[in-house]
Structures are given as C-alpha cells and as structure tokens.
Short mmCIF file of C-alpha atoms and ligand atoms in Angstrom, two decimals:
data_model
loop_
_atom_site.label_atom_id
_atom_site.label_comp_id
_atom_site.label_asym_id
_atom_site.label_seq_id
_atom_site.Cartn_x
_atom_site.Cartn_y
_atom_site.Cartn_z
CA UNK A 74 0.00 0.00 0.00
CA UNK A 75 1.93 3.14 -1.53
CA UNK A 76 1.63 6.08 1.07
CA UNK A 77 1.40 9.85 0.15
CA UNK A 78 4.19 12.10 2.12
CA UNK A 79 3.37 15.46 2.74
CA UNK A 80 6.15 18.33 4.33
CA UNK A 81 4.30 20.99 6.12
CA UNK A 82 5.96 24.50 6.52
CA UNK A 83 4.27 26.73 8.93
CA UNK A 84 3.82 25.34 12.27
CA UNK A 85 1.90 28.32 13.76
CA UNK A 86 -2.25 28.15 14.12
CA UNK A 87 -3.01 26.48 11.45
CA UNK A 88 0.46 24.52 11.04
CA UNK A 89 -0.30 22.76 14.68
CA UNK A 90 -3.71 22.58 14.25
CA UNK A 91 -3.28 20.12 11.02
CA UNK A 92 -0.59 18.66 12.90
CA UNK A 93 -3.03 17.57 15.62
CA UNK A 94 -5.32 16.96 13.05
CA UNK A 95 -3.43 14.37 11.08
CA UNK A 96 -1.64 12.54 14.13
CA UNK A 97 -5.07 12.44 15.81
CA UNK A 98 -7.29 11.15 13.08
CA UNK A 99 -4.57 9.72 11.47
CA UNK A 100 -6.80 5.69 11.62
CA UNK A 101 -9.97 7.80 10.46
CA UNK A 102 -7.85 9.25 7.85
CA UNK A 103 -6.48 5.65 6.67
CA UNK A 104 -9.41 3.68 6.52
CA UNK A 105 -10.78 6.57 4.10
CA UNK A 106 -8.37 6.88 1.84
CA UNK A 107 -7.26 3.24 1.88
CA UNK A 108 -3.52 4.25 2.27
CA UNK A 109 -1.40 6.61 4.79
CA UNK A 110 -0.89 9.56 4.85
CA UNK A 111 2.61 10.21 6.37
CA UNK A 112 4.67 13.74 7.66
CA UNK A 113 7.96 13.53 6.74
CA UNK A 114 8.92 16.49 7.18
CA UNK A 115 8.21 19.79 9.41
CA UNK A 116 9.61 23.35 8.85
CA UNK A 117 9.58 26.24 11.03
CA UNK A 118 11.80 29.21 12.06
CA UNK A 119 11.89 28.47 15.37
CA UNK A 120 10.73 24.78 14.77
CA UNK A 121 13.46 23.19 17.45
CA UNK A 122 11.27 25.41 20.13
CA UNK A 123 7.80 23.23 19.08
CA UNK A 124 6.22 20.41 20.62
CA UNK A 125 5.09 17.78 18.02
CA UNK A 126 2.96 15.20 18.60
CA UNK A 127 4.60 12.30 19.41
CA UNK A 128 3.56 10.08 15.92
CA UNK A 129 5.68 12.75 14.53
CA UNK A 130 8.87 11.88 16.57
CA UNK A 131 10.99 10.79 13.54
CA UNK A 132 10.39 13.74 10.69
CA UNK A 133 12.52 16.12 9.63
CA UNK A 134 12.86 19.14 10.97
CA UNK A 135 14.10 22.02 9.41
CA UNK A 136 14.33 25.60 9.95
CA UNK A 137 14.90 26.05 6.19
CA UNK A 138 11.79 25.51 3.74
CA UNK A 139 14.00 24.44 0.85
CA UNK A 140 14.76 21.59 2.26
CA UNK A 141 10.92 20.71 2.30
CA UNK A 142 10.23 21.39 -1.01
CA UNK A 143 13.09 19.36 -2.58
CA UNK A 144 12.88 16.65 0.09
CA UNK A 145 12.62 13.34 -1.79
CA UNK A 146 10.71 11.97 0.19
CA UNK A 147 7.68 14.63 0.17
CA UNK A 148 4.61 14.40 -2.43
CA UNK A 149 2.67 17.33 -0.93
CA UNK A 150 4.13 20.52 0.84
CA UNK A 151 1.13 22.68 2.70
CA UNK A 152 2.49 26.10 2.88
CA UNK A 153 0.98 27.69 5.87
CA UNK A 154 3.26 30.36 6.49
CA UNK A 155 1.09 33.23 5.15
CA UNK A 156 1.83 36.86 3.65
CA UNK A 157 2.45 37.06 0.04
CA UNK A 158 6.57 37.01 -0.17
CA UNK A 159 7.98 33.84 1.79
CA UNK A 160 4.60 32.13 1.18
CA UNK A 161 5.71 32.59 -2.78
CA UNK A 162 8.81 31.45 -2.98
CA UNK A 163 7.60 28.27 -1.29
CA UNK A 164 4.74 27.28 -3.35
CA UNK A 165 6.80 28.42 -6.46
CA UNK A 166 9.53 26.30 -6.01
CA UNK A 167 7.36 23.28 -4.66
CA UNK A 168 5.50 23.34 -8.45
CA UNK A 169 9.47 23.13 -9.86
CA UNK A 170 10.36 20.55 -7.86
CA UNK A 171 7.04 18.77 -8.79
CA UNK A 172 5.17 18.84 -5.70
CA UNK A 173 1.49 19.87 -5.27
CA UNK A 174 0.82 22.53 -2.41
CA UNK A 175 -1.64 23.06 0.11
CA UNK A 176 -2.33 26.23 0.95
CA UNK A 177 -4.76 28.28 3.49
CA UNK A 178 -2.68 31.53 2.24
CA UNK A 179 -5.46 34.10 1.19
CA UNK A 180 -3.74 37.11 0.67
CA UNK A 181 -1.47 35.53 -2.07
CA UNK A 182 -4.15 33.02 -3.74
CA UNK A 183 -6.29 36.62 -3.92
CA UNK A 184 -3.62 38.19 -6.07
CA UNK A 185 -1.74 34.81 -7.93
CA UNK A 186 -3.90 32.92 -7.66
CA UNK A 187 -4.27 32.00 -11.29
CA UNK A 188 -0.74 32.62 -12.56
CA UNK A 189 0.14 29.96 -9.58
CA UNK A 190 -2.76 27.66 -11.11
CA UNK A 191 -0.95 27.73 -14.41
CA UNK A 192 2.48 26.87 -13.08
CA UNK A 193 0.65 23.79 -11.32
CA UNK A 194 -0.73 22.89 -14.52
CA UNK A 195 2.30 23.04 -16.37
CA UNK A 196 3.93 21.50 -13.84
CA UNK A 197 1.56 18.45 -13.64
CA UNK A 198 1.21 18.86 -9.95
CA UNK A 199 -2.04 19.97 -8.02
CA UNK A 200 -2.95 23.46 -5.85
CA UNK A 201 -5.48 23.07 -3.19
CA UNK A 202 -7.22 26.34 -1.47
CA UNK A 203 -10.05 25.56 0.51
CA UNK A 204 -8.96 26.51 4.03
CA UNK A 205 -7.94 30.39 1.98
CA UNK A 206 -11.52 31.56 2.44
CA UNK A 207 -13.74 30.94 5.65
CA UNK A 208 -11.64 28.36 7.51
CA UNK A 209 -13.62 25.53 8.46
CA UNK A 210 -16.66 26.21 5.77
CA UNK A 211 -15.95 23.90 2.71
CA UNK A 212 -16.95 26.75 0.17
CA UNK A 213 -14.56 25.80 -2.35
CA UNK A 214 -16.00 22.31 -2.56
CA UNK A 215 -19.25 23.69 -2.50
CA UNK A 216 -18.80 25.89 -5.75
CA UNK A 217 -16.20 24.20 -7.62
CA UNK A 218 -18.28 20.55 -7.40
CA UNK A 219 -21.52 20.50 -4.78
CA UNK A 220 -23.33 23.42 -6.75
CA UNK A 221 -21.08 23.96 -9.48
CA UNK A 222 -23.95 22.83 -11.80
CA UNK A 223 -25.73 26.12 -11.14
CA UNK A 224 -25.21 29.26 -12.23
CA UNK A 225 -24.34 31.27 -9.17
CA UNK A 226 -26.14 34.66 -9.44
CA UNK A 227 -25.04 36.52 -6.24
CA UNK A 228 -23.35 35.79 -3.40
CA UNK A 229 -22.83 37.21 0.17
CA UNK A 230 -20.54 36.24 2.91
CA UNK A 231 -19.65 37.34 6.43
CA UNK A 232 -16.11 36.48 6.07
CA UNK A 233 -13.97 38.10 8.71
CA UNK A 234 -14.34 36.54 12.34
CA UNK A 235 -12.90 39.70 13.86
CA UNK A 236 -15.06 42.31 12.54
CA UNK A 237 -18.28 39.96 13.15
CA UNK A 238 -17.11 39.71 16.83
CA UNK A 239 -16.22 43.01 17.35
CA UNK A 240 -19.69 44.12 15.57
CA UNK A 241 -21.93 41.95 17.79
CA UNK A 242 -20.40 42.57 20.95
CA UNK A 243 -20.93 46.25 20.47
CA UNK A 244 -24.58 45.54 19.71
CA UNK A 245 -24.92 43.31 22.62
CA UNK A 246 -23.38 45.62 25.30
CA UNK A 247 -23.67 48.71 23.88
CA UNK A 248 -19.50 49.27 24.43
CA UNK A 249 -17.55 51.60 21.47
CA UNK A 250 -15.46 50.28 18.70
CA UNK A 251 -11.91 51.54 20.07
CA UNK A 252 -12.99 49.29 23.25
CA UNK A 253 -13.91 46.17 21.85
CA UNK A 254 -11.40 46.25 19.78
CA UNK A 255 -8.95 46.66 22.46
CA UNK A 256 -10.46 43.21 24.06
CA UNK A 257 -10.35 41.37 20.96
CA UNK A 258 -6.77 42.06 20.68
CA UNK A 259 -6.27 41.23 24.62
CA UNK A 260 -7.99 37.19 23.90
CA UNK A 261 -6.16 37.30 20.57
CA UNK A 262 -9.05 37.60 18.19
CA UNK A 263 -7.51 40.67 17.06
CA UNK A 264 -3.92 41.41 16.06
CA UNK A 265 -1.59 44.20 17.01
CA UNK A 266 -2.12 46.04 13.52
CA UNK A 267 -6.29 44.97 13.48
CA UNK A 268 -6.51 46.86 9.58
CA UNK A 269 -6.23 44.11 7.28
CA UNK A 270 -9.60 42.82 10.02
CA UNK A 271 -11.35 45.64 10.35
CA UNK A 272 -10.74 47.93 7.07
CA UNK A 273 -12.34 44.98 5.46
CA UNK A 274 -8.65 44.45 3.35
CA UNK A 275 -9.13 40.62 4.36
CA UNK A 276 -12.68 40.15 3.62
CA UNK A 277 -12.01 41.85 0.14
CA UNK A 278 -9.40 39.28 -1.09
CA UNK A 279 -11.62 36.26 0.48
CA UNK A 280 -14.33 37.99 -1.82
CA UNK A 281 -11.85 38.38 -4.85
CA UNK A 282 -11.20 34.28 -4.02
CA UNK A 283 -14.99 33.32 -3.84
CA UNK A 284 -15.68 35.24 -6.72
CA UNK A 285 -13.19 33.84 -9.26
CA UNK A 286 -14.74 30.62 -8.18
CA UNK A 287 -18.31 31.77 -8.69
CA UNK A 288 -18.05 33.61 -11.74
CA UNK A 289 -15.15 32.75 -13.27
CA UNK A 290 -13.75 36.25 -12.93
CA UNK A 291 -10.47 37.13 -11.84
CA UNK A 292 -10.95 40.42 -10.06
CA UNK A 293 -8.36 41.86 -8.33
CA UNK A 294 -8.82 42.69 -4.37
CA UNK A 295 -7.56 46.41 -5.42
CA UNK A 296 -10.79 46.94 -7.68
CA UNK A 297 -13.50 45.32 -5.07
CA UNK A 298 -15.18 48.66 -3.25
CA UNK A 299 -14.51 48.12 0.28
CA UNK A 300 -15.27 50.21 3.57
CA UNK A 301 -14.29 49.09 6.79
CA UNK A 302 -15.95 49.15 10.69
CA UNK A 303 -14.54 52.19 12.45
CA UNK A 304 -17.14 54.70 11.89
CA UNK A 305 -19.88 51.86 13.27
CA UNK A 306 -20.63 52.90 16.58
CA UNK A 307 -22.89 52.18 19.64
CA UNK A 308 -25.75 54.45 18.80
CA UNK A 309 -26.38 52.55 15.13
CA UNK A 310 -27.48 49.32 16.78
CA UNK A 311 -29.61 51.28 18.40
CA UNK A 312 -31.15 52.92 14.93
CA UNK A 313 -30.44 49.83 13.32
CA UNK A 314 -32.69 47.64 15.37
CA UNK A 315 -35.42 50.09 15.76
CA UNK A 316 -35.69 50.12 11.35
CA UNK A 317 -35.59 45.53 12.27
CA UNK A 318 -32.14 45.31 11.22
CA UNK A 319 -28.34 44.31 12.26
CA UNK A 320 -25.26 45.83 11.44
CA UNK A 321 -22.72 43.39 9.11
CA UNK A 322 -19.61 43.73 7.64
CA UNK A 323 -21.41 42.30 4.42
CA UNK A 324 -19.17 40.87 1.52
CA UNK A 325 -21.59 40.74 -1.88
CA UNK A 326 -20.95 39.72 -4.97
CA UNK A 327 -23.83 39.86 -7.63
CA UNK A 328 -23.74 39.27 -11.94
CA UNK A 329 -25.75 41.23 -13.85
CA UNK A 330 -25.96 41.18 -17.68
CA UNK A 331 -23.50 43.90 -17.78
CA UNK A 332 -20.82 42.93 -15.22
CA UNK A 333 -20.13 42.30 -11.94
CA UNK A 334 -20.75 43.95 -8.63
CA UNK A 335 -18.51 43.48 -5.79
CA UNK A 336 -18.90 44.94 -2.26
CA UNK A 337 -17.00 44.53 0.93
CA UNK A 338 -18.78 47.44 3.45
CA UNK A 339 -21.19 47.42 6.77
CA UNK A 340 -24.25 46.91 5.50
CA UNK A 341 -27.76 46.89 7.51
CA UNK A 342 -29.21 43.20 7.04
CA UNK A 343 -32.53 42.58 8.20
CA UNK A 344 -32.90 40.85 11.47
CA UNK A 345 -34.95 37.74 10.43
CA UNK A 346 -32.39 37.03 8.06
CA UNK A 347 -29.90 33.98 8.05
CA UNK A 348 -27.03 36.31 7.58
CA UNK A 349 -28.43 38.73 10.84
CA UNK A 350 -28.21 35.66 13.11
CA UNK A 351 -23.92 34.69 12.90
CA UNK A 352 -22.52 36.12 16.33
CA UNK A 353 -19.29 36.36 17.39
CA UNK A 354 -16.34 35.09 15.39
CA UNK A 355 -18.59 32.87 13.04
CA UNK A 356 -18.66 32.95 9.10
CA UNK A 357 -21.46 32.13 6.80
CA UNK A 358 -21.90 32.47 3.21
CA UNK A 359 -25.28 32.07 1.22
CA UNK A 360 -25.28 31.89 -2.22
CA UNK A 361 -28.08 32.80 -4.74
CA UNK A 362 -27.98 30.18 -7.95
CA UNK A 363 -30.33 30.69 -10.84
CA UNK A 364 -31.47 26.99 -10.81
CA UNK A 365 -30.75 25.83 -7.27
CA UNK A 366 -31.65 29.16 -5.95
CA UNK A 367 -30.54 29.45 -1.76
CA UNK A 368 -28.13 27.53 -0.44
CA UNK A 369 -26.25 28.66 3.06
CA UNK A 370 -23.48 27.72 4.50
CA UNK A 371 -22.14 28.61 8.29
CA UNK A 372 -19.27 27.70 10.39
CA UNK A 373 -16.01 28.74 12.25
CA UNK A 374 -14.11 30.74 10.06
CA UNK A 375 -10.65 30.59 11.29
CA UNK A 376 -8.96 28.53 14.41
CA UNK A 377 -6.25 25.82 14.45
CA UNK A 378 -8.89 22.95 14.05
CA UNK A 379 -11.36 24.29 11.57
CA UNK A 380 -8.81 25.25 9.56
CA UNK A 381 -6.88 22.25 10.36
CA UNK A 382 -10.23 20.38 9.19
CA UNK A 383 -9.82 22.36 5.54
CA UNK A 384 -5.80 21.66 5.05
CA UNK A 385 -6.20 18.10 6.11
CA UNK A 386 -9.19 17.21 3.87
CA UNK A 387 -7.02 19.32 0.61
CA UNK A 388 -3.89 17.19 1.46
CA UNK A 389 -6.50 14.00 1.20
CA UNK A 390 -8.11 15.17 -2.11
CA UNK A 391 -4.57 15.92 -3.88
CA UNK A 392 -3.16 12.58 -1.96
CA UNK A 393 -5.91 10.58 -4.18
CA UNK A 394 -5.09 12.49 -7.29
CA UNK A 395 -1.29 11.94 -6.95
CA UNK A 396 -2.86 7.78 -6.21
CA UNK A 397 -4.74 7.54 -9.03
CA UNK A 398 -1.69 8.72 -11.65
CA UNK A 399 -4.00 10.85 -13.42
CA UNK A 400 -2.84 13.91 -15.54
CA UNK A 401 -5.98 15.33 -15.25
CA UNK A 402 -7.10 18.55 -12.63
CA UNK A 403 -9.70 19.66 -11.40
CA UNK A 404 -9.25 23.68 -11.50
CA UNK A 405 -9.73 24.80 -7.62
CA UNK A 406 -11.03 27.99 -9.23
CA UNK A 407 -14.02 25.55 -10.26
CA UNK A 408 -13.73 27.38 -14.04
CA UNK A 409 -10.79 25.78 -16.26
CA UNK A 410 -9.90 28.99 -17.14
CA UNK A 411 -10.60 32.69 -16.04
CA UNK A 412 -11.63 35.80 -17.15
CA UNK A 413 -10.18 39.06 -16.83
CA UNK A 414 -13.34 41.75 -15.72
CA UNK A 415 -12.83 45.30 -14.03
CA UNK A 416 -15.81 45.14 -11.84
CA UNK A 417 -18.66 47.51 -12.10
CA UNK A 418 -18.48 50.68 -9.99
CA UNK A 419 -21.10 50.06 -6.81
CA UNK A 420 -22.17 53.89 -7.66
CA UNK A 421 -24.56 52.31 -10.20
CA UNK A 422 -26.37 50.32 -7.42
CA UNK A 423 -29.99 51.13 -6.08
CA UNK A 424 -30.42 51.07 -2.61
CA UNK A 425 -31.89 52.33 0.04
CA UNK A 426 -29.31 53.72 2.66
CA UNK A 427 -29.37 54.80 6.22
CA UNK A 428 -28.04 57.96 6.96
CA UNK A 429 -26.64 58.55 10.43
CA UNK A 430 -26.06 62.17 11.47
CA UNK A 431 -24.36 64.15 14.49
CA UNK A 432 -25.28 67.55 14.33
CA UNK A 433 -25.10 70.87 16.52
CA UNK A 434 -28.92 71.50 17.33
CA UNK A 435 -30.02 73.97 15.66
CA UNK A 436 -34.05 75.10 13.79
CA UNK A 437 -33.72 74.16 9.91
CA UNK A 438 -31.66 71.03 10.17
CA UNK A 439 -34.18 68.48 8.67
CA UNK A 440 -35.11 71.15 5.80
CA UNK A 441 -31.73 71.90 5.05
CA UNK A 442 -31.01 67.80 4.62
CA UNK A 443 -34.31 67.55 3.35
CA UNK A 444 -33.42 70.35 0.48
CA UNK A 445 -30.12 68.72 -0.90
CA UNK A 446 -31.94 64.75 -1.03
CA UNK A 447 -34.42 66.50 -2.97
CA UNK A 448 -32.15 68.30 -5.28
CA UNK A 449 -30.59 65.06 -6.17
CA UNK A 450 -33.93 62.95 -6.58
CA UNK A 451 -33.62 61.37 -3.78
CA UNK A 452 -36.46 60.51 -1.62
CA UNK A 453 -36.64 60.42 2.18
CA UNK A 454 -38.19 57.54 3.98
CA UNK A 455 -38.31 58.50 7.56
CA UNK A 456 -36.66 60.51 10.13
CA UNK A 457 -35.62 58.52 13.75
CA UNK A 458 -34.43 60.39 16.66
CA UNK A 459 -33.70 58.64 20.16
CA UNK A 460 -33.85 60.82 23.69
CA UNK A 461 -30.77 62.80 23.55
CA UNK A 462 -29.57 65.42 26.22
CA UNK A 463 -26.51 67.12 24.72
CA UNK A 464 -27.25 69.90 21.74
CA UNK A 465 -23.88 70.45 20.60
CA UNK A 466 -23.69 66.36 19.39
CA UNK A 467 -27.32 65.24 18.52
CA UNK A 468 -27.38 62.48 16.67
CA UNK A 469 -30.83 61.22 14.61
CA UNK A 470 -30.82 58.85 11.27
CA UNK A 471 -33.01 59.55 7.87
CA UNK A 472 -33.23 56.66 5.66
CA UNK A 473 -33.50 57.30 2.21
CA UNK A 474 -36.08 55.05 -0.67
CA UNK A 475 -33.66 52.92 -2.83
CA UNK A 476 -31.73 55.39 -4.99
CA UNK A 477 -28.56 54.98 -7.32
CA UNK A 478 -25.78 55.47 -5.05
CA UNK A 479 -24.10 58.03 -7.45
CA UNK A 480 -26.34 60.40 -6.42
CA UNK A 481 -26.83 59.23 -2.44
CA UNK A 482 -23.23 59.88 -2.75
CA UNK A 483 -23.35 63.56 -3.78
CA UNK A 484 -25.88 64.21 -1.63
CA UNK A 485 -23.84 63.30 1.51
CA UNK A 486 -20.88 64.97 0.25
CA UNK A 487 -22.79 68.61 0.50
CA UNK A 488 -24.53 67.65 3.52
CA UNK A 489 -21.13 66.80 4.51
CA UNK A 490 -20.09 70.80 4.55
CA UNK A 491 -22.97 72.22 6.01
CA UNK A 492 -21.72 74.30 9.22
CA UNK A 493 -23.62 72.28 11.58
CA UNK A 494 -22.13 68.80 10.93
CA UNK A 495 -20.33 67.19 14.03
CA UNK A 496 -18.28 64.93 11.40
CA UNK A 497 -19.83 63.74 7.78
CA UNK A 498 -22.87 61.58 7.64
CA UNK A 499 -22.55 57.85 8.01
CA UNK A 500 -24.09 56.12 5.22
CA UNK A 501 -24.66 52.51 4.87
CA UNK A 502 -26.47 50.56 2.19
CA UNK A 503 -29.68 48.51 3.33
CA UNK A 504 -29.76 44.70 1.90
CA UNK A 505 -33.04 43.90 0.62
CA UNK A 506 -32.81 40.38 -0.65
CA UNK A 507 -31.23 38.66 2.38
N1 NAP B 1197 -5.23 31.57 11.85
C1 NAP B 1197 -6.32 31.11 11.24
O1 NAP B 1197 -7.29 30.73 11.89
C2 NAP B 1197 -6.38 31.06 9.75
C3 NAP B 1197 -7.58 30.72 9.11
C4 NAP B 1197 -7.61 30.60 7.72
C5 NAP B 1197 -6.45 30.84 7.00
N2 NAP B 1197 -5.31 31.21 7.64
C6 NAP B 1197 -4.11 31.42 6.84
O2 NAP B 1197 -3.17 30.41 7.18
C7 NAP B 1197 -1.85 30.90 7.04
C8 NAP B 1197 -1.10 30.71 8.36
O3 NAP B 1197 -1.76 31.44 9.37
P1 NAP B 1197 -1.42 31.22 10.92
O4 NAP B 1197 -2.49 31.93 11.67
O5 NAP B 1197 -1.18 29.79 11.20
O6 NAP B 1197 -0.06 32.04 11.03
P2 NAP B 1197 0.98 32.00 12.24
O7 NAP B 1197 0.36 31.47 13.47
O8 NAP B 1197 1.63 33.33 12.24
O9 NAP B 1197 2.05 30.92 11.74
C9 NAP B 1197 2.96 31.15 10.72
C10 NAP B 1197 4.01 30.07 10.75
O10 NAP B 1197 4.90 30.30 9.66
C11 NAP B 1197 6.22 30.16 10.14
N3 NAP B 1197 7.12 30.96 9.32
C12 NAP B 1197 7.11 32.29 9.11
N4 NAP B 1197 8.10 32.66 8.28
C13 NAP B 1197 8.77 31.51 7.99
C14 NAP B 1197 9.90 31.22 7.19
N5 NAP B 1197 10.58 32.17 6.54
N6 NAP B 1197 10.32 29.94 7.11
C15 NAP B 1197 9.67 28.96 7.78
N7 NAP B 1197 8.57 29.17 8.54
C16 NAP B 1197 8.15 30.43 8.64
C17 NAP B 1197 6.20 30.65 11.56
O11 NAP B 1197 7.31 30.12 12.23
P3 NAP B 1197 7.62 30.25 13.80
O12 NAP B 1197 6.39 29.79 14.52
O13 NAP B 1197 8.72 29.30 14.02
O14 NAP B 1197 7.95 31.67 14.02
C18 NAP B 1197 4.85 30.09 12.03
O15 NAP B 1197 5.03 28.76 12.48
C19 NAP B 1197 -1.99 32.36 6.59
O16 NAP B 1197 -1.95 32.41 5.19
C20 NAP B 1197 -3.39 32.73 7.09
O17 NAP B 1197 -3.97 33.77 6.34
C21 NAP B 1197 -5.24 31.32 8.99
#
C-alpha cells in the first residue's frame, strides 16, 4: 500500500492545528483513503522550540523551507506560512520541484492565484485552497463541485471573524469600537495592527477568491469597493434595530448582464435574516444560484482545528489524485480557465441607505437635509431620533427610498459641509434580498 508524504511548513495556528489533526485522526484518515498519509517532514523558524505530537517523533525538521520542497521523500508541501513574499517562494519552487501545495494563504491566492494555477498545470502537480476563504466552511467544494452545476447569481458572505465579533459585541453591550477592539486584541481575536480585520482588506481578497470561483472572474482585491468598521458605533445598533435590522460587515458579490458587482462594506441586514443571526467570530456564506436558488453555509471561520479540518481534507483530495496517476485537474477555481473583468463601480447600485447624522442642534436642520436629497432625486423615507440630552452632538438617522448610489453619494458629500455637521454623515447601504 503506496503512502502519500506530505512536508508541512508553517507550524503556527493552522500549522499545529493540522498537525493535531493528522496525528489524531490519522486511523480515520487511513481507513478513508485506503492508504497513509505520512509527515515527513516539518519546517519552522523556530521549529526546534515546538512540541510535536509524538507520531511525529521521527520527521525532519528544518528551519529552512527548501529543504521541504526538494525533500525526496515529500509528495505534498502545505504552505501555511502566510503573507504574500515567503509564502511565494515556497509554493513556487514546490510546483518546480514537482510537488502539489496546500495552501490556506489568502492574501497571495487573492492576487496569484491564477498565474500559480498555471504553473501547477504546467507543472503536472495539483494546488489546493479551501482553508484560503472561511476556515472551516468547505466553500470551495461547495462551488467548484456540490453546486457547481448552477449558475451562481449573487453571493454574500460574512467572512472576517474579527469584525463579526467586534460588531456583535458592540450591539450586545452597547460598548464603542476603540474598546472592543482593544479586548479582541487582549484574547487574541484581534492582532496588534487589526486593519487588514477591520478595514475589510481581508474580507475583500476572500471575496476576490470566492468570486473567481463563482463567476469565473479574476478580479483583483484592489478593484473590489470596500469600507471598513470604524465609523460603526454604539448608537447605530440602536437605529439599526429600531428600522428591524443588524449591522454586518457584508461581503456581496452579484452578476448582472453587464458585469459584476462586488462589495465589501457594513451593511444593515434585516434581522430575520440567516445572515443577521452569525454572532461572534462565526462565518457564513449564502449563495443565490439561478437553478438551485438558496443555499447557506455557516461555520467557524478561522482557528487551528477548523482550519486544520480544511488543510487536512485538501492534502486528502490531492493525496488521491497523486494515487490515481491521473494527468488530469480539477481547476480549484471551479472554471478551467478565467476571465479578466474590471468590476462595475457600486455607484450604479440602487439602494436604500441609512443615513446617520451628528449635528449641533439647531431650527432648519431636517429642511436643510431635506433640500439637498431632494435636489438630487432622492427621496426620504423617515426621520428617527432617540432621547438625547446634549445639543452640541445630537445624533438622529433619515433613511432614504432605494436610490442609485451616485447620487446618495453627492448628496452626503454637501450635507457633509454644512456648518452644523459634528463629522460627515454615516451612510450605509440597506440589503433587501437577504
Ligand atoms: N489563523 C487562522 O485561523 C487562519 C484561518 C484561515 C487561513 N489562515 C491562513 O493560514 C496561514 C497561516 O496562518 P497562521 O495563523 O497559522 O499564522 P501564524 O500562526 O503566524 O504561523 C505562521 C508560521 O509560519 C512560520 N514561518 C514564518 N516565516 C517563515 C519562514 N521564513 N520559514 C519557515 N517558517 C516560517 C512561523 O514560524 P515560527 O512559529 O517558528 O515563528 C509560524 O510557524 C496564513 O496564510 C493565514 O492567512 C489562517
């Protein structure tokens, strides 16, 4: 019974976790396959510092990747080192020394994605994904075979664990961004530099990853509109839930006969939906097809195991292929080749939005908003104002009838200089078809 040998390099989160994943399961693992799966060999900078566990007494370890990706006795090397330089000089010269990769690396399979595909294919060699895009939610396997018979028509996801815990404990206890945030970092949900989390930076190339798969579209993370969490605060929960909806840092990605439209931004979703009801660090993704229509799909999206889960069940998949002697590949993009699409800009969306305002009280402030929304055709749903002691800082929310964003857009950016403005309007889109 041939094995499959696999060299991991990365022993961090997600490193250990498939670690513990593969020496723990390892009998499970067997009897599905019908043939081992055996570590050979272990890389790390600081890898004579790690515990392993013990079935992995007798592997290499190296501090020094190369030797992973040339080892003879590897099949498979799982780069789970991250970032986009390191992480591409691994998986680059793993396809020239013939090996397929693993990799939960979504910053780099965002941006190379494709060109890395290529070099696979040329290569002969296999490049597996999943665990790049919602951790322990099998969304890759889900649109590149469970669905892939559909035509996916849009597609949202809540796809950063941070921001969705940072978001619902401010709606639960009522605490400010700059606080929660602070906690998150203290349990280590958050890092030191929280951007790429709450700027919506990772979200956007998860999007760019689930898209490609979708659609067939390579669209790069820079051209996805994205808007981050900072500017959420206490007091929109509030307004939020009194219009019946939550606050999300909503990824959406819809086709429309004359493009695509791609979104990462805080979005009100209303409460009864699916989406509304992931707390905390959760993930979910629901995805509209044209045949199949809703499907959903909801999990952990990040962790040692979960992920773990994802990089173990890719190193199976590609172990089989590399079994079976095949030449043949399935595309993990799910399309055999992609296209090349600039996005639509979201400007030509219609939507309604909710406007959040801090103002110095004053007579002539709802006219005076009132006057510019009309000016630019856009018409006012209602006006919602919570008890408020302090005049120099009142804060009340308009929401606006679904209007092209172009012109929501110009609106706020004159209300924006009028003298009486605290700071400029908030203004988030409302989902409707959640
Ligand atoms: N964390 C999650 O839950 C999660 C979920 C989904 C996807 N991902 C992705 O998985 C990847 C790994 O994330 P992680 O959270 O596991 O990161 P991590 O905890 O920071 O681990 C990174 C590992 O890479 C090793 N490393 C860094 N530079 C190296 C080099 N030059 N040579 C050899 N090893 C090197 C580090 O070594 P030392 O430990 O020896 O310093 C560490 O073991 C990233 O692409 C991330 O985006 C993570």
């Amino acid at each position: 019974m041939n094995e499959v040998r696999v060299g991991i390099v990365g022993l961090g989160n997600v490193g250990s976790g498939t670690l513990a994943i593969l020496a723990g399961n390892r009998e499970a693992i067997e009897q599905k396959l019908g043939f081992p799966l055996r570590v050979t060999a272990v890389c790390s900078r600081a890898v004579h510092t790690k515990t392993l566990p013990e079935a992995f007494a007798g592997v290499l370890r190296t501090t020094d990747w190369r030797e992973v990706v040339r080892h003879p006795e590897v099949d498979v090397v799982a780069e789970l080192v991250g970032g986009t330089s390191v992480a591409r000089q691994i998986i680059e010269a793993a396809i020239a020394h013939g090996k397929s990769v693993v990799t939960a690396n979504k910053e780099l399979i965002a941006l190379e994605g494709a060109e890395l595909w290529d070099r696979a294919i040329g290569a002969g060699i296999n490049l597996a994904m999943e665990a790049s895009v919602a951790g322990g939610i099998p969304i890759h396997a889900v649109l590149r075979e469970g669905i892939s018979g559909d035509q996916v028509m849009s597609l949202w996801g809540i796809l950063n664990g941070t921001s969705n815990y940072i978001l619902t404990e401010m709606e639960q206890r009522g605490a400010p961004f700059d606080s929660v945030l602070r906690e998150a970092q203290g349990l280590g949900y958050a890092e030191a530099d929280p951007s790429a989390d709450v700027d919506g930076y990772d979200a956007r190339s998860k999007l760019a990853i689930l898209a490609a798969l979708a659609f067939g579209e390579r669209i790069r993370p820079a051209d996805i509109y994205v808007e981050g969490i900072r500017r959420i605060s206490p007091m929109d929960f509030q307004y939020a839930r009194k219009l019946g909806h939550r606050i999300r840092l909503l990824c959406a990605a819809h086709r429309r006969d004359d493009g695509f439209l791609l979104s990462v931004r805080p979005t009100l979703v209303p409460v009864g939906s699916m989406l509304a009801s992931v707390m905390g660090a959760y993930n979910a993704v629901m995805v509209k097809g044209r045949y199949g229509a809703d499907t959903l799909y909801y999990g952990r999206g990040a962790g040692p195991h979960p992920t773990g889960v994802a990089v173990v069940s890719d190193l199976m998949r590609v172990a089989r292929e590399i079994r079976s002697g095949s030449p043949e590949r399935v595309s993990p993009f799910a399309h055999e080749r992609l296209a090349q699409h600039q996005p639509l800009p979201v400007t030509i969306q219609k939507r309604a939005f909710y406007l959040r305002f801090r103002v110095q009280d004053r007579p002539g402030i709802i006219a005076a908003l009132a006057g510019i929304l009309a000016e630019k055709r856009v018409s006012l749903d209602a006006v919602l104002q919570e008890p408020c002691d302090t005049k120099d800082d009142l804060p009340f929310v308009i929401t606006v009838e679904p209007t092209r964003e172009e012109a929501l857009r110009e609106a706020v950016d004159r209300m924006a200089g009028l003298d009486f403005m605290v700071e400029p309007p908030l203004a988030l889109p409302m989902e409707p078809q959640l």
